[in-house]
């Protein structure tokens, strides 16, 4: 007999809170989510996605119009320019915040007034699958909870994680160079709070089950307002134990299972995505046994793909792709090449050597990019991420510098992403082919601002309407590629994928639909020189008629040669 929700919850909670009345906590969690203990579990291993799913990543205020709330402007831009292009939209934190462009949340249950209101969020959720951030690791030092922490009253008094400067914190994995502990004055005297990211982002204390219950209430509130996809921000750092690395601890994985259990009992087709900017092997653990994240960010893809296109050598990308396990049914990868953050370098650990990383960093700096650092356990500062707009990251090669292949290289990167196993996600500045925003970096003093610019709606529309602008050329072709991808069952996020061996200048893989009726050979020239491949090397089935879906050209002689121009891609299908 299958376990009920109540009994499952208690068993999971006992792993995290062995000294607590877990039956009581389970009851509180179910109340917070408006669930009943004997609720039936949704069927396991369900794919809540298909080949038509395309995600847009944007801030609420990336596209603006005078005298209008940005969420209203965003909805108009989505409806007018992207209705047939995307299925889901990830609106980065749209809550009141004190720093980090939204990731230092002051109130989880409010919409930032300058962006709009919950009605605007619900309007977008009515027409697109809405992805929202659950900024779960930390909260603003200017939040009401933290004010209560200082005053030593609830709610908030025991909601933040305190450290002791005398503790051994040498093993703690850091994503920043800022101090880990911040002294704060409270009504009980000085206390040291744990700040993984910045002194304005104080880590929450999940060792207190009350914090988990609060987040169940927050999740329920989001679900009721139409949020379908939850991005668990910085979730790898959730549980802390001095004397350990304080990343990927078992309690963190158990808490993700608990949150997923609650979410899918409330909304069976809701999706949980973990955001863990860490080495590839560590990242893969967040699938659990298909009972943690439904999807994980494919963090190794951006640096490896950019490296491939600026070196004209796909060896590392190919090695990585061959090592990637196919996602179980009911789980998938979220593929992206750019986001609101920089291009992470930790996900290249074990994939690129130090000299190769440095060469990539030097190339990005020569194209106007910046580099952010993190502090290692032995006190050294190590490159953490490269901050650069994707359009500029692909403006040339490591060897030759800036050249005239920028648009072709940019499109090649996205053609690869669109064809890979998983769901493709486009950062709005990639769809618009936005350049580095050096003025914004100057203004904010933060390197990440280089890729967080804002567009006036009329300026964006004019740029996209001008056939001579690179914005229009990129956007028009990306829309065409997306439309082709969305119609092809071989590009279902869980369809079979095998890596092809076509040398170092041609990156190829084979996709086959789940019912085996369609095969697509995706071959990409990742170099700035013409490349040829013998069709006999690809093993095309001789009885089928083969066509390049990108150009409509048919292959008449399967014993012949396929010639690809610099950065050209073909999707050969039967």
Coordinates of C-alpha atoms in Angstrom, one line a residue:
X1 CA 0.0 0.0 0.0
X2 CA 1.4 3.4 -0.9
X3 CA 2.3 5.9 1.8
X4 CA 0.0 8.9 2.4
X5 CA 1.3 12.4 2.2
X6 CA 1.2 12.7 6.0
X7 CA 3.3 9.6 6.6
X8 CA 5.8 10.4 3.8
X9 CA 6.3 13.9 5.2
X10 CA 6.9 12.6 8.7
X11 CA 9.5 10.1 7.4
X12 CA 11.3 12.9 5.5
X13 CA 11.2 15.4 8.3
X14 CA 12.7 12.9 10.8
X15 CA 15.9 12.8 8.6
X16 CA 16.2 16.6 8.9
X17 CA 14.8 17.2 12.4
X18 CA 15.6 14.0 14.5
X19 CA 14.9 15.9 17.8
X20 CA 11.6 17.5 16.9
X21 CA 8.0 16.4 17.0
X22 CA 7.8 15.7 13.2
X23 CA 4.2 14.7 13.2
X24 CA 3.3 18.2 14.4
X25 CA 5.6 19.9 11.9
X26 CA 4.1 17.8 9.1
X27 CA 0.6 18.9 10.2
X28 CA 1.7 22.6 10.1
X29 CA 3.2 22.2 6.6
X30 CA 0.0 20.6 5.3
X31 CA -2.1 23.4 6.9
X32 CA 0.2 26.0 5.3
X33 CA -0.3 24.4 1.9
X34 CA -4.0 23.6 2.4
X35 CA -3.4 19.9 1.9
X36 CA -5.0 16.9 3.6
X37 CA -2.8 14.1 5.1
X38 CA -4.3 11.3 3.0
X39 CA -4.0 13.2 -0.3
X40 CA -3.0 10.9 -3.2
X41 CA 0.4 11.4 -4.8
X42 CA 0.5 12.5 -8.4
X43 CA 1.8 9.9 -10.8
X44 CA 5.6 9.6 -10.8
X45 CA 7.9 10.2 -13.8
X46 CA 5.5 12.5 -15.6
X47 CA 7.1 14.9 -18.1
X48 CA 5.4 18.3 -17.7
X49 CA 7.0 19.6 -20.9
X50 CA 7.6 18.8 -24.6
X51 CA 9.5 20.2 -27.6
X52 CA 7.3 23.3 -27.8
X53 CA 8.5 24.6 -24.4
X54 CA 10.8 27.6 -24.6
X55 CA 11.6 29.8 -21.5
X56 CA 12.3 33.5 -21.6
X57 CA 14.4 34.9 -18.6
X58 CA 13.8 38.6 -17.9
X59 CA 13.7 41.1 -15.1
X60 CA 10.3 42.7 -14.5
X61 CA 11.7 46.1 -15.7
X62 CA 14.0 45.1 -18.5
X63 CA 11.5 46.6 -21.1
X64 CA 10.1 49.9 -20.0
X65 CA 7.7 52.6 -21.2
X66 CA 7.2 56.1 -19.7
X67 CA 4.2 56.4 -17.3
X68 CA 3.5 52.7 -17.3
X69 CA 4.3 49.9 -14.8
X70 CA 7.1 47.7 -16.2
X71 CA 5.0 44.5 -15.7
X72 CA 2.3 46.0 -17.9
X73 CA 4.9 46.9 -20.5
X74 CA 6.5 43.4 -20.3
X75 CA 3.1 41.7 -20.9
X76 CA 2.6 43.8 -24.0
X77 CA 6.1 43.0 -25.3
X78 CA 5.5 39.3 -24.7
X79 CA 2.1 39.4 -26.5
X80 CA 3.2 41.5 -29.4
X81 CA 6.7 40.1 -30.0
X82 CA 7.0 36.6 -28.4
X83 CA 3.5 35.0 -28.1
X84 CA 4.4 32.3 -30.7
X85 CA 8.1 32.1 -29.6
X86 CA 8.0 31.2 -25.9
X87 CA 5.8 29.1 -23.6
X88 CA 7.1 30.1 -20.2
X89 CA 8.5 33.3 -18.7
X90 CA 10.9 33.5 -15.8
X91 CA 10.5 36.9 -14.2
X92 CA 13.5 37.4 -11.9
X93 CA 12.7 38.5 -8.3
X94 CA 9.8 41.0 -8.6
X95 CA 9.6 41.6 -4.8
X96 CA 10.6 44.7 -2.8
X97 CA 14.4 44.4 -2.3
X98 CA 17.3 46.3 -0.9
X99 CA 20.2 45.1 -3.2
X100 CA 21.5 42.6 -5.8
X101 CA 18.8 43.6 -8.4
X102 CA 16.1 41.7 -6.5
X103 CA 17.9 38.8 -4.8
X104 CA 17.9 40.6 -1.4
X105 CA 14.2 40.2 -0.7
X106 CA 12.5 42.4 1.9
X107 CA 9.0 40.9 1.6
X108 CA 8.3 37.6 -0.1
X109 CA 4.5 38.3 -0.3
X110 CA 4.6 41.7 -2.1
X111 CA 5.3 42.8 -5.6
X112 CA 7.7 45.7 -5.9
X113 CA 5.4 48.7 -6.3
X114 CA 7.6 50.3 -8.9
X115 CA 7.1 47.1 -11.1
X116 CA 3.3 46.7 -10.7
X117 CA 1.1 44.5 -8.6
X118 CA -0.1 40.8 -8.2
X119 CA -2.8 41.4 -10.8
X120 CA 0.0 42.1 -13.4
X121 CA 1.8 38.9 -12.3
X122 CA -1.4 36.9 -12.6
X123 CA -2.2 38.4 -16.0
X124 CA 1.2 37.1 -17.3
X125 CA 0.6 33.7 -15.5
X126 CA -2.7 33.5 -17.3
X127 CA -1.1 33.3 -20.8
X128 CA 2.4 31.8 -20.1
X129 CA 3.8 29.3 -17.7
X130 CA 5.2 31.6 -15.0
X131 CA 8.5 30.8 -13.3
X132 CA 9.3 32.7 -10.1
X133 CA 12.3 32.7 -7.8
X134 CA 12.0 31.2 -4.3
X135 CA 15.0 33.1 -2.9
X136 CA 15.3 30.6 -0.1
X137 CA 18.8 30.8 1.2
X138 CA 18.9 34.4 2.5
X139 CA 16.8 37.5 3.1
X140 CA 17.4 41.2 3.1
X141 CA 19.0 42.7 6.2
X142 CA 16.4 45.4 5.8
X143 CA 13.4 43.0 6.0
X144 CA 10.8 42.9 8.8
X145 CA 12.0 39.5 9.8
X146 CA 15.6 40.7 10.3
X147 CA 14.4 43.8 12.2
X148 CA 12.6 41.4 14.5
X149 CA 15.8 39.4 14.8
X150 CA 17.6 42.5 16.0
X151 CA 14.7 43.3 18.5
X152 CA 14.7 39.6 19.6
X153 CA 10.9 39.2 18.8
X154 CA 9.0 36.9 16.5
X155 CA 8.5 36.3 13.7
X156 CA 12.2 36.5 12.9
X157 CA 13.9 36.1 16.2
X158 CA 15.2 32.6 15.4
X159 CA 14.9 32.8 11.6
X160 CA 18.5 33.7 10.7
X161 CA 21.6 31.5 11.0
X162 CA 24.2 32.6 13.6
X163 CA 27.8 31.7 13.5
X164 CA 30.6 32.0 16.0
X165 CA 33.9 33.6 14.9
X166 CA 35.7 30.9 17.1
X167 CA 34.2 28.0 15.0
X168 CA 36.3 26.3 12.4
X169 CA 34.9 27.7 9.2
X170 CA 37.9 26.9 7.1
X171 CA 36.1 24.2 5.0
X172 CA 33.1 26.5 4.1
X173 CA 32.7 26.8 0.3
X174 CA 32.4 30.4 -0.7
X175 CA 30.9 31.9 -3.8
X176 CA 32.2 35.4 -2.9
X177 CA 35.2 37.2 -1.4
X178 CA 33.1 39.1 1.3
X179 CA 33.4 38.0 5.0
X180 CA 31.2 35.0 5.9
X181 CA 30.1 36.3 9.3
X182 CA 28.7 39.8 9.8
X183 CA 28.5 41.3 13.4
X184 CA 25.1 42.9 14.1
X185 CA 23.9 44.7 17.2
X186 CA 20.7 43.2 18.7
X187 CA 18.7 44.0 21.9
X188 CA 20.6 41.0 23.4
X189 CA 24.0 42.4 22.4
X190 CA 26.3 41.6 19.4
X191 CA 25.6 38.5 17.3
X192 CA 27.3 37.2 14.2
X193 CA 25.0 36.3 11.3
X194 CA 26.0 34.1 8.4
X195 CA 26.1 35.9 5.0
X196 CA 27.0 33.5 2.2
X197 CA 26.6 36.2 -0.5
X198 CA 26.8 39.7 1.1
X199 CA 26.2 41.4 4.4
X200 CA 22.8 42.6 3.1
X201 CA 21.8 39.0 2.4
X202 CA 21.5 37.2 5.7
X203 CA 21.2 33.4 5.5
X204 CA 18.0 31.9 6.9
X205 CA 18.1 29.2 9.6
X206 CA 16.4 26.0 8.3
X207 CA 17.5 24.2 11.4
X208 CA 14.4 26.0 12.8
X209 CA 11.4 24.1 11.4
X210 CA 9.4 27.4 11.7
X211 CA 11.4 28.7 8.7
X212 CA 10.4 25.7 6.6
X213 CA 6.7 26.3 7.6
X214 CA 7.0 30.0 6.6
X215 CA 8.3 29.0 3.2
X216 CA 5.4 26.5 2.8
X217 CA 3.0 29.5 3.3
X218 CA 5.0 31.6 0.8
X219 CA 4.9 28.7 -1.8
X220 CA 1.2 28.3 -1.3
X221 CA 0.7 32.0 -1.9
X222 CA 2.7 31.9 -5.2
X223 CA 0.8 28.8 -6.4
X224 CA -2.5 30.5 -5.8
X225 CA -1.3 33.4 -7.9
X226 CA -0.4 31.3 -10.9
X227 CA 3.3 30.4 -10.4
X228 CA 3.9 27.1 -12.1
X229 CA 7.7 26.8 -12.0
X230 CA 9.8 27.4 -8.9
X231 CA 13.4 28.3 -9.2
X232 CA 15.1 27.5 -5.9
X233 CA 17.8 30.2 -5.8
X234 CA 21.2 29.3 -4.3
X235 CA 19.7 26.3 -2.7
X236 CA 23.0 24.3 -2.4
X237 CA 24.0 26.5 0.6
X238 CA 20.7 26.0 2.5
X239 CA 21.9 23.9 5.5
X240 CA 24.9 24.9 7.5
X241 CA 27.1 22.9 9.9
X242 CA 30.4 24.5 11.0
X243 CA 33.3 22.1 10.4
X244 CA 31.7 21.0 7.0
X245 CA 31.8 22.7 3.5
X246 CA 28.2 23.9 4.2
X247 CA 27.2 23.1 0.6
X248 CA 25.2 20.1 -0.7
X249 CA 24.6 18.7 2.8
X250 CA 22.2 15.8 3.1
X251 CA 19.6 18.0 4.9
X252 CA 19.5 20.3 1.9
X253 CA 18.6 17.5 -0.4
X254 CA 15.9 16.3 2.0
X255 CA 14.4 19.8 2.3
X256 CA 14.2 19.9 -1.5
X257 CA 12.3 16.6 -1.5
X258 CA 9.9 17.9 1.1
X259 CA 9.2 21.1 -0.8
X260 CA 8.7 19.2 -4.1
X261 CA 6.3 16.8 -2.3
X262 CA 4.2 19.7 -1.0
X263 CA 4.3 21.5 -4.3
X264 CA 3.2 18.6 -6.5
X265 CA 0.5 17.6 -4.1
X266 CA -1.0 21.0 -4.5
X267 CA -0.4 21.4 -8.2
X268 CA 0.5 18.1 -9.9
X269 CA 2.0 19.8 -13.0
X270 CA 4.1 22.4 -11.1
X271 CA 7.9 22.2 -11.7
X272 CA 10.8 22.6 -9.3
X273 CA 14.2 23.8 -10.7
X274 CA 17.4 24.0 -8.7
X275 CA 19.9 26.8 -9.3
X276 CA 23.3 25.4 -8.3
X277 CA 26.2 27.1 -9.9
X278 CA 28.7 24.3 -9.1
X279 CA 30.9 21.7 -10.8
X280 CA 29.0 19.4 -13.1
X281 CA 29.1 16.2 -11.0
X282 CA 27.8 18.1 -7.9
X283 CA 25.1 19.7 -10.0
X284 CA 23.7 16.4 -11.2
X285 CA 23.0 15.2 -7.6
X286 CA 20.1 17.6 -7.5
X287 CA 17.9 15.2 -9.5
X288 CA 18.0 12.9 -6.5
X289 CA 16.3 9.7 -7.6
X290 CA 13.9 11.7 -9.7
X291 CA 12.4 13.0 -6.4
X292 CA 14.3 16.3 -6.0
X293 CA 14.5 18.8 -8.9
X294 CA 12.3 18.2 -11.9
X295 CA 15.0 20.2 -13.8
X296 CA 18.5 21.4 -13.1
X297 CA 20.3 24.4 -14.7
X298 CA 22.9 23.0 -17.2
X299 CA 25.6 25.2 -15.8
X300 CA 28.5 23.7 -17.7
X301 CA 27.0 24.5 -21.1
X302 CA 27.5 28.3 -21.2
X303 CA 31.3 28.3 -20.5
X304 CA 32.0 25.2 -22.6
X305 CA 30.0 26.4 -25.6
X306 CA 31.5 29.8 -25.5
X307 CA 35.0 28.3 -25.2
X308 CA 34.2 26.0 -28.1
X309 CA 33.2 28.8 -30.4
X310 CA 36.1 31.2 -29.5
X311 CA 38.7 28.4 -29.9
X312 CA 37.2 26.6 -32.9
X313 CA 37.7 23.3 -31.0
X314 CA 34.8 21.2 -29.6
X315 CA 36.9 18.6 -27.7
X316 CA 35.8 19.6 -24.2
X317 CA 32.2 20.2 -25.2
X318 CA 32.0 16.8 -26.8
X319 CA 33.7 15.0 -23.9
X320 CA 31.2 16.7 -21.5
X321 CA 28.2 15.8 -23.6
X322 CA 29.3 12.2 -23.8
X323 CA 29.5 12.0 -20.0
X324 CA 26.1 13.5 -19.4
X325 CA 23.5 10.9 -18.2
X326 CA 20.2 11.0 -20.0
X327 CA 17.6 12.6 -17.6
X328 CA 15.1 10.1 -16.2
X329 CA 11.5 10.5 -17.3
X330 CA 10.0 13.3 -15.2
X331 CA 13.3 15.1 -15.0
X332 CA 15.2 17.2 -17.6
X333 CA 17.9 19.8 -18.1
X334 CA 17.3 23.5 -18.4
X335 CA 19.7 24.6 -21.1
X336 CA 20.9 28.2 -21.3
X337 CA 23.9 30.1 -22.6
X338 CA 23.4 33.4 -20.9
X339 CA 21.5 34.7 -17.9
X340 CA 21.2 37.7 -15.5
X341 CA 24.4 36.4 -13.8
X342 CA 27.8 36.0 -15.3
X343 CA 29.1 32.9 -17.1
X344 CA 30.1 30.6 -14.2
X345 CA 33.6 29.1 -14.1
X346 CA 33.2 26.6 -11.3
X347 CA 31.1 24.4 -13.6
X348 CA 34.2 24.0 -15.8
X349 CA 36.2 22.4 -12.9
X350 CA 37.5 19.1 -14.1
X351 CA 36.4 20.0 -17.7
X352 CA 38.9 22.8 -18.6
X353 CA 42.4 23.0 -17.2
X354 CA 43.7 26.2 -15.6
X355 CA 45.5 27.4 -18.7
X356 CA 42.4 26.9 -20.8
X357 CA 40.3 28.8 -18.3
X358 CA 42.8 31.6 -18.2
X359 CA 42.8 31.8 -22.0
X360 CA 39.0 32.0 -22.0
X361 CA 39.0 34.7 -19.3
X362 CA 41.6 36.7 -21.3
X363 CA 39.5 36.4 -24.5
X364 CA 36.4 37.6 -22.7
X365 CA 38.3 40.6 -21.2
X366 CA 39.6 41.5 -24.6
X367 CA 35.9 41.6 -25.8
X368 CA 35.0 44.0 -23.0
X369 CA 34.1 41.5 -20.3
X370 CA 34.9 41.6 -16.5
X371 CA 35.8 38.8 -14.1
X372 CA 34.3 38.3 -10.6
X373 CA 36.1 36.3 -7.9
X374 CA 35.4 34.0 -4.9
X375 CA 37.5 33.2 -1.9
X376 CA 38.8 29.7 -1.5
X377 CA 39.3 27.8 1.8
X378 CA 43.0 28.6 1.8
X379 CA 42.3 32.3 1.4
X380 CA 43.1 32.7 -2.3
X381 CA 40.8 34.7 -4.7
X382 CA 39.8 32.5 -7.6
X383 CA 37.9 33.5 -10.8
X384 CA 34.2 32.7 -10.2
X385 CA 32.4 34.1 -13.2
X386 CA 32.9 36.1 -16.4
X387 CA 30.6 39.1 -16.8
X388 CA 29.8 39.8 -20.4
X389 CA 26.9 40.1 -22.8
X390 CA 26.6 37.0 -24.9
X391 CA 26.5 39.1 -28.1
X392 CA 30.0 40.5 -27.2
X393 CA 31.3 37.2 -25.9
X394 CA 31.1 35.8 -29.4
X395 CA 32.5 38.8 -31.4
X396 CA 35.7 37.0 -32.3
X397 CA 38.1 34.2 -31.5
X398 CA 40.8 33.6 -28.9
X399 CA 43.4 33.4 -31.7
X400 CA 42.4 36.1 -34.1
X401 CA 40.4 38.6 -32.0
X402 CA 37.4 40.5 -33.3
X403 CA 36.2 39.4 -36.7
X404 CA 33.2 39.6 -39.1
X405 CA 31.6 36.3 -38.0
X406 CA 29.9 37.6 -34.8
X407 CA 26.3 37.1 -36.0
X408 CA 27.0 33.6 -37.4
X409 CA 28.8 32.5 -34.2
X410 CA 26.0 33.9 -32.1
X411 CA 23.4 32.0 -34.1
X412 CA 25.5 28.8 -34.1
X413 CA 25.6 28.9 -30.3
X414 CA 21.8 29.1 -30.1
X415 CA 21.2 26.5 -32.8
X416 CA 23.3 24.0 -30.7
X417 CA 21.4 24.9 -27.5
X418 CA 18.0 24.5 -29.2
X419 CA 18.8 21.0 -30.4
X420 CA 20.3 19.6 -27.1
X421 CA 18.5 17.3 -24.7
X422 CA 16.5 19.5 -22.3
X423 CA 14.4 22.7 -22.3
X424 CA 16.0 25.8 -23.9
X425 CA 15.9 29.1 -22.0
X426 CA 16.7 32.4 -23.6
X427 CA 17.8 35.4 -21.6
X428 CA 16.0 38.5 -23.0
X429 CA 19.3 40.2 -23.8
X430 CA 20.3 37.3 -25.9
X431 CA 17.1 37.3 -27.9
X432 CA 17.6 41.1 -28.4
X433 CA 21.4 40.6 -29.0
X434 CA 22.1 43.4 -26.5
X435 CA 25.7 44.6 -26.2
X436 CA 27.8 45.1 -23.0
X437 CA 26.4 47.8 -20.9
X438 CA 29.5 49.5 -19.6
X439 CA 27.6 52.7 -18.5
X440 CA 25.5 50.6 -16.1
X441 CA 28.6 48.9 -14.6
X442 CA 30.0 52.4 -14.1
X443 CA 26.7 53.5 -12.4
X444 CA 26.2 50.5 -10.1
X445 CA 29.8 49.6 -9.5
X446 CA 28.9 45.9 -10.0
X447 CA 30.3 43.8 -12.9
X448 CA 27.0 41.8 -13.3
X449 CA 25.3 45.0 -14.4
X450 CA 27.1 44.6 -17.8
X451 CA 24.4 42.2 -18.8
X452 CA 21.4 43.7 -16.9
X453 CA 20.6 46.7 -19.1
X454 CA 17.2 48.1 -19.8
X455 CA 15.4 48.9 -23.0
X456 CA 12.8 51.5 -23.7
X457 CA 10.0 49.6 -25.5
X458 CA 9.9 52.0 -28.5
X459 CA 13.7 51.7 -28.9
X460 CA 13.5 47.9 -28.7
X461 CA 10.7 47.8 -31.3
X462 CA 12.5 50.1 -33.6
X463 CA 15.7 48.1 -33.4
X464 CA 13.8 44.8 -34.1
X465 CA 12.0 46.5 -37.0
X466 CA 15.2 47.7 -38.7
X467 CA 16.3 44.9 -41.0
X468 CA 19.8 46.4 -41.1
X469 CA 20.3 46.2 -37.3
X470 CA 22.1 43.2 -35.8
X471 CA 19.3 43.1 -33.2
X472 CA 16.7 42.5 -35.9
X473 CA 18.9 40.0 -37.8
X474 CA 19.6 37.9 -34.7
X475 CA 16.0 38.1 -33.4
X476 CA 14.4 37.2 -36.8
X477 CA 16.6 34.2 -37.2
X478 CA 16.3 33.0 -33.6
X479 CA 12.5 33.2 -34.0
X480 CA 12.7 31.1 -37.1
X481 CA 15.0 28.5 -35.4
X482 CA 12.6 28.3 -32.4
X483 CA 9.6 27.8 -34.7
X484 CA 11.3 24.9 -36.4
X485 CA 12.4 23.3 -33.1
X486 CA 8.9 23.5 -31.6
X487 CA 7.4 21.3 -34.2
X488 CA 9.8 18.4 -34.0
X489 CA 9.2 15.4 -31.7
X490 CA 12.9 14.4 -31.9
X491 CA 13.6 17.6 -29.9
X492 CA 11.4 16.6 -27.0
X493 CA 13.5 17.4 -23.9
X494 CA 13.6 13.7 -23.0
X495 CA 14.2 12.3 -26.6
X496 CA 17.3 10.1 -27.1
X497 CA 20.7 11.8 -27.7
X498 CA 24.0 10.4 -28.9
X499 CA 27.2 12.3 -29.5
X500 CA 28.8 12.1 -33.0
X501 CA 32.5 11.9 -33.7
X502 CA 33.3 14.2 -36.6
X503 CA 36.6 15.7 -35.6
X504 CA 37.3 18.8 -33.5
X505 CA 35.8 21.5 -35.8
X506 CA 32.4 19.8 -36.3
X507 CA 30.2 19.4 -33.2
X508 CA 27.5 16.9 -33.8
X509 CA 24.9 14.8 -32.0
X510 CA 21.9 12.6 -33.0
X511 CA 18.4 13.0 -31.5
X512 CA 15.6 10.4 -31.9
X513 CA 12.0 11.0 -30.9
X514 CA 10.6 8.9 -28.1
X515 CA 8.4 6.8 -30.5
X516 CA 11.4 6.5 -32.9
X517 CA 9.6 7.9 -35.9
X518 CA 12.0 10.8 -36.3
X519 CA 15.8 11.1 -36.3
X520 CA 17.7 14.4 -36.5
X521 CA 21.4 14.6 -37.0
X522 CA 22.5 18.0 -35.7
X523 CA 25.9 19.1 -37.1
X524 CA 27.5 22.4 -36.4
X525 CA 30.7 23.9 -37.8
X526 CA 32.2 25.6 -34.8
X527 CA 35.1 27.1 -36.7
X528 CA 35.8 30.1 -38.9
X529 CA 36.8 27.9 -41.8
X530 CA 34.8 25.8 -44.3
X531 CA 34.5 22.2 -43.1
X532 CA 33.5 19.0 -44.9
X533 CA 32.1 15.7 -43.6
X534 CA 31.6 12.5 -45.5
X535 CA 27.9 11.5 -45.2
X536 CA 29.0 7.9 -44.8
X537 CA 30.5 9.0 -41.4
X538 CA 27.1 9.9 -40.1
X539 CA 25.3 6.6 -40.8
X540 CA 22.2 8.0 -42.5
X541 CA 19.7 5.2 -43.2
X542 CA 19.8 4.6 -47.0
X543 CA 16.1 3.9 -47.4
X544 CA 15.0 7.3 -45.9
X545 CA 14.8 10.7 -47.7
X546 CA 17.0 13.1 -45.8
X547 CA 16.5 16.9 -45.7
X548 CA 18.2 19.8 -43.8
X549 CA 15.3 21.3 -41.8
X550 CA 17.1 24.6 -41.6
X551 CA 17.4 25.2 -45.3
X552 CA 15.0 22.7 -46.9
X553 CA 17.9 21.2 -49.0
X554 CA 17.6 17.5 -49.7
X555 CA 20.5 15.0 -49.6
X556 CA 20.5 13.1 -52.9
X557 CA 23.9 11.2 -52.7
X558 CA 24.3 9.6 -49.3
X559 CA 27.9 8.6 -50.3
X560 CA 28.7 12.2 -50.9
X561 CA 30.2 15.1 -48.9
X562 CA 28.4 17.7 -46.8
X563 CA 30.1 21.1 -46.9
X564 CA 29.5 23.6 -44.1
X565 CA 30.4 27.3 -44.2
X566 CA 31.9 28.9 -41.1
X567 CA 29.5 28.5 -38.1
X568 CA 26.9 26.9 -40.3
X569 CA 24.5 24.3 -38.7
X570 CA 22.4 21.6 -40.3
X571 CA 19.6 19.6 -38.8
X572 CA 19.4 16.5 -41.1
X573 CA 16.1 14.7 -40.6
X574 CA 14.3 11.8 -42.2

